[in-house]
Coordinates of C-alpha atoms in Angstrom, one line a residue:
M1306 CA -0.3 33.1 27.2
S1307 CA -4.0 34.0 27.7
D1308 CA -3.7 36.7 25.0
A1309 CA -2.7 34.1 22.5
R1310 CA -5.8 32.0 23.0
F1311 CA -7.4 31.1 19.6
D1312 CA -4.4 32.3 17.6
I1313 CA -4.2 28.6 16.5
A1314 CA -7.5 27.8 14.7
H1315 CA -7.2 24.0 14.2
L1316 CA -5.1 21.1 13.0
A1317 CA -5.1 21.5 9.2
R1318 CA -3.1 18.6 7.9
A1319 CA -0.6 15.8 8.6
E1320 CA 1.9 13.7 6.6
L1321 CA 2.3 10.0 7.3
F1322 CA 5.3 8.0 6.2
S1323 CA 4.6 4.4 5.1
P1324 CA 6.8 1.5 3.9
K1325 CA 3.6 0.1 2.2
P1326 CA 2.3 3.2 0.4
Q1327 CA -0.3 1.4 -1.8
E1328 CA -1.7 -0.6 1.1
T1329 CA -1.9 2.6 3.2
L1330 CA -3.6 4.4 0.4
D1331 CA -6.1 1.6 0.0
F1332 CA -6.8 1.8 3.7
F1333 CA -7.7 5.5 3.6
T1334 CA -9.6 5.4 0.3
K1335 CA -11.4 2.0 0.3
F1336 CA -12.2 1.8 4.0
L1337 CA -12.3 5.4 5.2
G1338 CA -13.6 6.9 1.9
M1339 CA -11.1 9.7 1.6
Y1340 CA -10.7 11.4 -1.8
V1341 CA -7.4 11.6 -3.6
T1342 CA -6.8 15.1 -4.8
H1343 CA -3.2 15.2 -5.9
R1344 CA -0.1 13.1 -6.6
E1345 CA 3.4 14.4 -6.5
G1346 CA 6.6 12.3 -6.5
Q1347 CA 6.3 9.6 -3.8
S1348 CA 3.4 11.3 -2.2
V1349 CA -0.4 11.1 -2.5
Y1350 CA -2.7 13.8 -1.0
L1351 CA -6.2 13.1 0.4
R1352 CA -9.1 14.8 2.1
G1353 CA -12.2 13.8 4.0
Y1354 CA -15.5 15.0 2.5
E1355 CA -15.8 17.8 5.1
D1356 CA -12.2 18.9 5.1
P1357 CA -12.1 22.5 4.0
Y1358 CA -8.8 22.5 2.2
P1359 CA -7.4 20.5 -0.8
W1360 CA -5.8 18.0 1.5
S1361 CA -5.6 17.0 5.2
L1362 CA -3.6 13.8 4.8
K1363 CA -0.4 13.3 2.8
I1364 CA 0.9 9.7 2.4
T1365 CA 4.6 9.5 1.5
E1366 CA 6.5 6.4 0.7
A1367 CA 9.4 5.9 3.2
P1368 CA 11.5 3.1 4.7
E1369 CA 9.5 3.1 8.0
A1370 CA 6.2 4.4 9.4
G1371 CA 6.0 7.7 11.2
M1372 CA 4.9 11.3 10.9
G1373 CA 6.5 13.5 8.4
H1374 CA 4.9 16.6 9.8
A1375 CA 1.7 18.1 11.2
A1376 CA 0.6 21.6 10.4
M1377 CA -1.8 23.9 12.4
R1378 CA -3.6 26.8 10.7
T1379 CA -3.6 30.1 12.6
S1380 CA -6.7 32.4 12.9
S1381 CA -5.1 35.2 10.8
P1382 CA -1.8 36.2 9.1
E1383 CA -1.0 38.4 12.1
A1384 CA -1.5 35.4 14.4
L1385 CA 1.0 33.4 12.4
E1386 CA 3.6 36.1 12.8
R1387 CA 2.9 36.3 16.6
R1388 CA 3.3 32.6 17.1
A1389 CA 6.4 32.3 15.0
K1390 CA 7.9 35.3 16.9
S1391 CA 7.1 33.7 20.2
L1392 CA 8.9 30.5 19.1
T1393 CA 12.0 32.3 17.8
D1394 CA 12.1 34.6 20.9
G1395 CA 12.0 31.4 22.9
N1396 CA 15.2 30.1 21.1
V1397 CA 13.2 27.6 19.0
D1398 CA 14.9 27.2 15.6
G1399 CA 12.5 27.6 12.7
T1400 CA 12.5 28.2 9.0
W1401 CA 10.0 29.6 6.5
S1402 CA 8.9 27.6 3.5
E1403 CA 6.2 27.6 0.8
D1404 CA 6.4 24.3 -1.0
Q1405 CA 3.2 22.4 -0.1
F1406 CA 0.4 21.9 -2.6
G1407 CA -2.6 24.0 -1.7
Y1408 CA -0.9 25.9 1.1
G1409 CA 1.2 29.1 1.4
K1410 CA 3.8 30.6 3.7
T1411 CA 4.6 28.1 6.5
F1412 CA 6.8 28.2 9.6
E1413 CA 8.5 24.9 10.3
Y1414 CA 10.0 23.9 13.7
Q1415 CA 10.4 21.0 16.1
S1416 CA 8.8 20.3 19.4
P1417 CA 11.1 19.9 22.4
D1418 CA 11.0 16.2 21.7
G1419 CA 11.8 16.4 18.0
H1420 CA 8.4 16.2 16.3
N1421 CA 8.2 18.1 13.0
L1422 CA 5.5 20.8 13.4
Q1423 CA 4.4 23.6 11.2
L1424 CA 2.2 26.8 11.4
L1425 CA 0.5 28.4 8.4
W1426 CA -2.3 30.8 7.5
E1427 CA -2.6 30.8 3.7
A1428 CA -4.7 27.8 2.5
E1429 CA -6.7 27.3 -0.6
K1430 CA -10.3 26.4 -0.1
Y1431 CA -11.3 23.1 -1.7
V1432 CA -13.6 23.5 -4.7
A1433 CA -15.2 20.3 -5.8
P1434 CA -15.8 19.4 -9.4
P1435 CA -19.4 19.6 -10.5
E1436 CA -20.1 15.8 -10.0
L1437 CA -18.9 16.0 -6.3
R1438 CA -20.6 19.3 -5.3
S1439 CA -22.9 18.8 -2.3
K1440 CA -26.4 20.3 -1.9
I1441 CA -25.4 20.8 1.8
L1442 CA -23.8 24.3 1.6
T1443 CA -21.5 23.7 4.6
R1444 CA -20.1 20.5 3.1
P1445 CA -17.4 21.0 0.5
S1446 CA -18.1 17.7 -1.3
K1447 CA -20.5 14.9 -1.4
K1448 CA -20.3 12.0 1.1
P1449 CA -18.4 9.2 -0.7
L1450 CA -20.2 5.9 -1.5
Q1451 CA -17.3 3.7 -0.4
G1452 CA -16.3 2.2 2.9
I1453 CA -17.4 4.1 6.0
P1454 CA -16.2 7.6 5.1
V1455 CA -14.6 9.9 7.7
K1456 CA -15.6 13.5 7.7
R1457 CA -12.3 15.3 8.4
I1458 CA -9.0 15.1 10.2
D1459 CA -9.6 15.5 13.9
H1460 CA -6.5 15.5 16.2
L1461 CA -2.9 14.5 16.7
N1462 CA -1.4 12.5 19.6
L1463 CA 2.3 12.6 20.0
M1464 CA 4.6 10.4 22.0
S1465 CA 7.3 12.1 24.0
S1466 CA 10.1 11.3 26.5
D1467 CA 9.0 14.4 28.4
V1468 CA 5.3 15.3 28.3
T1469 CA 5.7 18.4 30.4
A1470 CA 8.2 20.0 28.1
V1471 CA 6.0 19.4 25.0
K1472 CA 2.9 20.6 26.9
D1473 CA 4.7 23.8 28.1
S1474 CA 5.8 24.6 24.6
F1475 CA 2.2 24.4 23.2
E1476 CA 0.9 26.5 26.1
R1477 CA 3.7 29.2 26.0
H1478 CA 4.2 29.6 22.3
L1479 CA 0.9 28.6 20.7
G1480 CA -1.6 29.7 23.3
F1481 CA -3.0 26.2 23.9
R1482 CA -4.6 25.4 27.2
T1483 CA -4.3 21.9 28.8
T1484 CA -7.9 20.7 29.3
E1485 CA -6.9 17.3 31.0
R1486 CA -3.8 15.5 32.1
V1487 CA -2.7 12.3 33.7
V1488 CA 0.0 12.2 36.4
D1489 CA 1.9 9.3 38.0
G1490 CA 3.2 10.8 41.3
N1491 CA 4.9 14.0 40.2
V1492 CA 5.4 12.9 36.6
E1493 CA 3.0 14.0 33.8
I1494 CA 2.3 11.0 31.6
G1495 CA -0.4 12.5 29.4
A1496 CA -1.7 15.9 28.4
W1497 CA -4.7 16.9 26.2
M1498 CA -4.5 20.4 24.8
S1499 CA -6.8 22.7 22.9
S1500 CA -6.8 26.0 21.1
N1501 CA -10.6 26.1 20.7
L1502 CA -13.7 24.5 22.2
L1503 CA -12.8 20.9 21.5
G1504 CA -11.4 18.7 24.2
H1505 CA -8.1 18.6 22.3
E1506 CA -6.5 19.2 18.9
V1507 CA -3.2 17.9 20.2
A1508 CA -2.4 15.4 22.9
C1509 CA 0.9 14.1 24.2
M1510 CA 1.6 10.8 25.9
R1511 CA 4.8 9.6 27.7
D1512 CA 6.8 7.2 25.6
M1513 CA 7.3 4.4 28.2
T1514 CA 10.2 3.0 26.1
G1515 CA 12.2 6.3 26.5
G1516 CA 12.0 7.1 22.8
H1517 CA 11.8 10.6 21.3
G1518 CA 9.7 12.3 18.6
K1519 CA 7.3 9.5 17.8
L1520 CA 3.7 9.6 16.6
H1521 CA 1.2 7.9 18.8
H1522 CA -1.8 8.3 16.5
L1523 CA -3.6 10.5 14.0
A1524 CA -7.4 10.7 14.4
F1525 CA -10.2 11.2 11.9
F1526 CA -13.7 12.3 12.8
Y1527 CA -17.0 10.4 12.3
G1528 CA -19.2 12.2 14.7
T1529 CA -21.3 9.2 15.6
G1530 CA -20.6 6.1 17.6
Q1531 CA -22.5 3.9 15.2
H1532 CA -19.9 4.5 12.6
N1533 CA -17.3 3.2 14.9
I1534 CA -19.3 0.0 15.5
D1535 CA -19.8 -0.4 11.7
A1536 CA -16.1 0.3 11.0
V1537 CA -14.8 -2.3 13.5
E1538 CA -16.9 -5.0 11.8
M1539 CA -15.5 -3.9 8.5
F1540 CA -12.0 -4.0 9.8
R1541 CA -12.5 -7.4 11.3
D1542 CA -13.8 -8.8 8.0
Y1543 CA -10.9 -7.4 6.0
D1544 CA -8.1 -8.2 8.4
I1545 CA -7.2 -4.7 9.5
Q1546 CA -5.5 -5.0 12.9
I1547 CA -7.7 -3.7 15.7
E1548 CA -6.0 -2.4 18.9
A1549 CA -9.0 -1.4 21.1
G1550 CA -12.6 -0.3 21.0
P1551 CA -15.2 0.8 20.2
D1552 CA -15.6 2.4 23.6
K1553 CA -15.7 5.8 25.3
H1554 CA -12.7 7.6 27.0
G1555 CA -13.3 9.1 30.4
I1556 CA -10.6 11.6 29.4
T1557 CA -12.4 14.0 26.9
Q1558 CA -15.6 11.8 27.0
S1559 CA -15.0 11.0 23.3
Q1560 CA -15.8 7.7 21.5
F1561 CA -12.8 5.8 20.2
L1562 CA -11.7 3.0 17.9
Y1563 CA -8.0 2.3 17.4
V1564 CA -6.6 0.4 14.5
F1565 CA -3.3 0.1 12.7
E1566 CA -3.1 1.0 9.0
P1567 CA -1.1 -1.5 6.9
G1568 CA 2.0 0.8 7.0
G1569 CA 2.2 0.5 10.8
N1570 CA 0.8 3.8 12.0
R1571 CA -1.9 3.9 14.6
I1572 CA -5.2 5.5 13.5
E1573 CA -8.0 6.5 15.7
L1574 CA -11.6 6.8 14.5
F1575 CA -13.4 9.4 16.5
G1576 CA -17.1 8.9 17.2
E1577 CA -18.9 11.6 19.2
A1578 CA -16.4 14.4 20.0
G1579 CA -17.1 14.4 23.7
Y1580 CA -16.9 17.3 26.1
L1581 CA -16.8 20.8 24.8
H1582 CA -14.9 23.4 26.8
L1583 CA -17.2 26.4 26.8
D1584 CA -16.0 27.7 30.2
P1585 CA -13.2 30.2 29.3
D1586 CA -11.4 29.9 32.6
A1587 CA -11.9 26.2 33.5
E1588 CA -9.2 24.6 35.4
T1589 CA -7.2 21.6 34.0
K1590 CA -8.7 18.3 35.2
T1591 CA -6.0 16.1 36.6
W1592 CA -6.4 12.3 36.5
Q1593 CA -4.4 10.0 38.9
M1594 CA -3.1 6.7 37.8
S1595 CA -5.5 5.1 40.4
D1596 CA -8.3 6.3 38.1
I1597 CA -6.7 5.4 34.8
D1598 CA -9.2 2.6 34.0
T1599 CA -12.1 5.1 33.9
G1600 CA -9.9 7.7 32.2
L1601 CA -9.0 5.3 29.4
A1602 CA -12.3 3.5 28.8
V1603 CA -15.6 4.1 30.6
G1604 CA -17.1 0.9 29.1
G1605 CA -14.2 -1.3 30.3
A1606 CA -12.3 -1.9 27.0
K1607 CA -8.7 -2.7 27.7
L1608 CA -6.1 -0.5 26.0
P1609 CA -3.2 -3.0 25.9
W1610 CA -0.1 -2.0 27.8
E1611 CA 2.1 -3.9 25.4
S1612 CA 1.2 -1.6 22.5
Y1613 CA -0.9 1.4 23.5
F1614 CA 1.6 2.7 26.1
T1615 CA 4.8 1.6 24.3
Y1616 CA 4.3 1.6 20.5
G1617 CA 4.7 4.7 18.4
T1618 CA 6.1 5.4 15.0
P1619 CA 8.8 5.3 13.8
S1620 CA 9.5 2.0 15.7
P1621 CA 12.7 0.0 15.7
L1622 CA 10.6 -3.1 15.6
S1623 CA 7.6 -4.2 13.5
L1624 CA 4.3 -4.0 15.2
D1625 CA 4.2 -7.8 15.8
Q1626 CA 7.7 -7.9 17.1
H1627 CA 7.0 -4.9 19.4
I1628 CA 3.9 -6.6 20.8
E1629 CA 5.9 -9.8 21.4
K1630 CA 8.7 -8.0 23.1
Y1631 CA 6.4 -6.0 25.4
A1632 CA 3.9 -8.8 26.0
H1633 CA 4.5 -8.7 29.8
F1634 CA 4.8 -5.0 30.1
G1635 CA 2.5 -3.2 32.6
P1636 CA 2.2 -1.5 35.9
G1637 CA 5.0 -2.8 38.2
A1638 CA 6.7 -4.8 35.4
P1639 CA 10.2 -3.9 34.3
D1640 CA 10.9 -2.2 31.0
P1641 CA 12.3 -5.0 28.7
D1642 CA 15.0 -2.7 27.5
A1643 CA 16.1 -1.8 31.0
L1644 CA 16.0 -5.4 32.0
A1645 CA 18.0 -6.5 29.0
A1646 CA 20.6 -3.8 29.8
E1647 CA 20.9 -5.0 33.4
L1648 CA 21.3 -8.6 32.3
S1649 CA 24.0 -7.7 29.8
V1650 CA 26.3 -6.1 32.5
P1651 CA 29.6 -8.2 32.6
D1652 CA 30.3 -10.2 35.8
E1653 CA 33.6 -8.4 36.1
L1654 CA 31.8 -5.0 36.2
E1655 CA 29.4 -6.3 38.9
H1656 CA 32.4 -7.5 40.9
S1657 CA 34.1 -4.1 40.6
R1658 CA 30.9 -2.4 41.8
A1659 CA 30.8 -4.7 44.8
V1660 CA 34.5 -3.9 45.6
A1661 CA 34.0 -0.2 45.2
D1662 CA 31.0 -0.3 47.6
A1663 CA 32.7 -2.5 50.2
S1664 CA 33.5 -1.0 53.6
L1665 CA 37.2 -0.2 54.1

């Protein structure tokens, strides 16, 4: 819907579930310098020093890691009503709520794959206490003097059993355009979508395990590659599990560093934002699997098949168990779940198949 372009302003907030809430909180405060702004029940609310609202990240204690929800702010109250109407007219079930600290009327619904998504317009502007007020007028609060502080929430990457269905929903109902995608034959295995000039606010990757409704990663913005280099040294020293990077994606041309916070969720630290989409009618750039090495990492960093393409949260296995199970996963290798299912077929059933297929 070209007339819906820019109805979604940006990703405003996300909620992460963690079975280790204190360790997850320590990760975001001690290492990434986020401020705690509110506590309520089993949840803690945080913001980066350039986030415009009272919080962009909510950490909630839960039995397993995962995404509670992600919310996008519209560009006006009328835009919120238009996008909610498009969803309901498209037979997407949704409900209205108003129960989140610092935010108002919110439309809640699920993606075609089961991700909890929200749309909102009403949002309080963060007002820093006197001791945290910055002299830089476009900065809501001072840069923290702890860890290597992130500026703000950046983007969301979902895992899905059907990338095309999720992509089509964002395009049809929210006015996103797909800036880049990856295909394997006729199957879309990745899509990067934007409602503004950034390379993406939301991305979706195919869940190679066949799962539904998982989070691949939540990203936070540094704006400079040097911070990624400094951060990876910090994570190495303090035993935070590093997955890949620092390097630069060919897709989006952005600088990345992937780590796992102690609760089990994948977090990306975003250096330079990469390519800006100033051309209003630019065509979607399609990457083939034959070019995936450049698409993933221009500098040659290896994004591990045993985790990057298969692990999302919630996960039935711990991260270490998952990596062990998928250690031999990769192009041309069988899915361990499919192989296990094949090996578990009783001999009697195999015999009956052979008889059924025999010539009469």
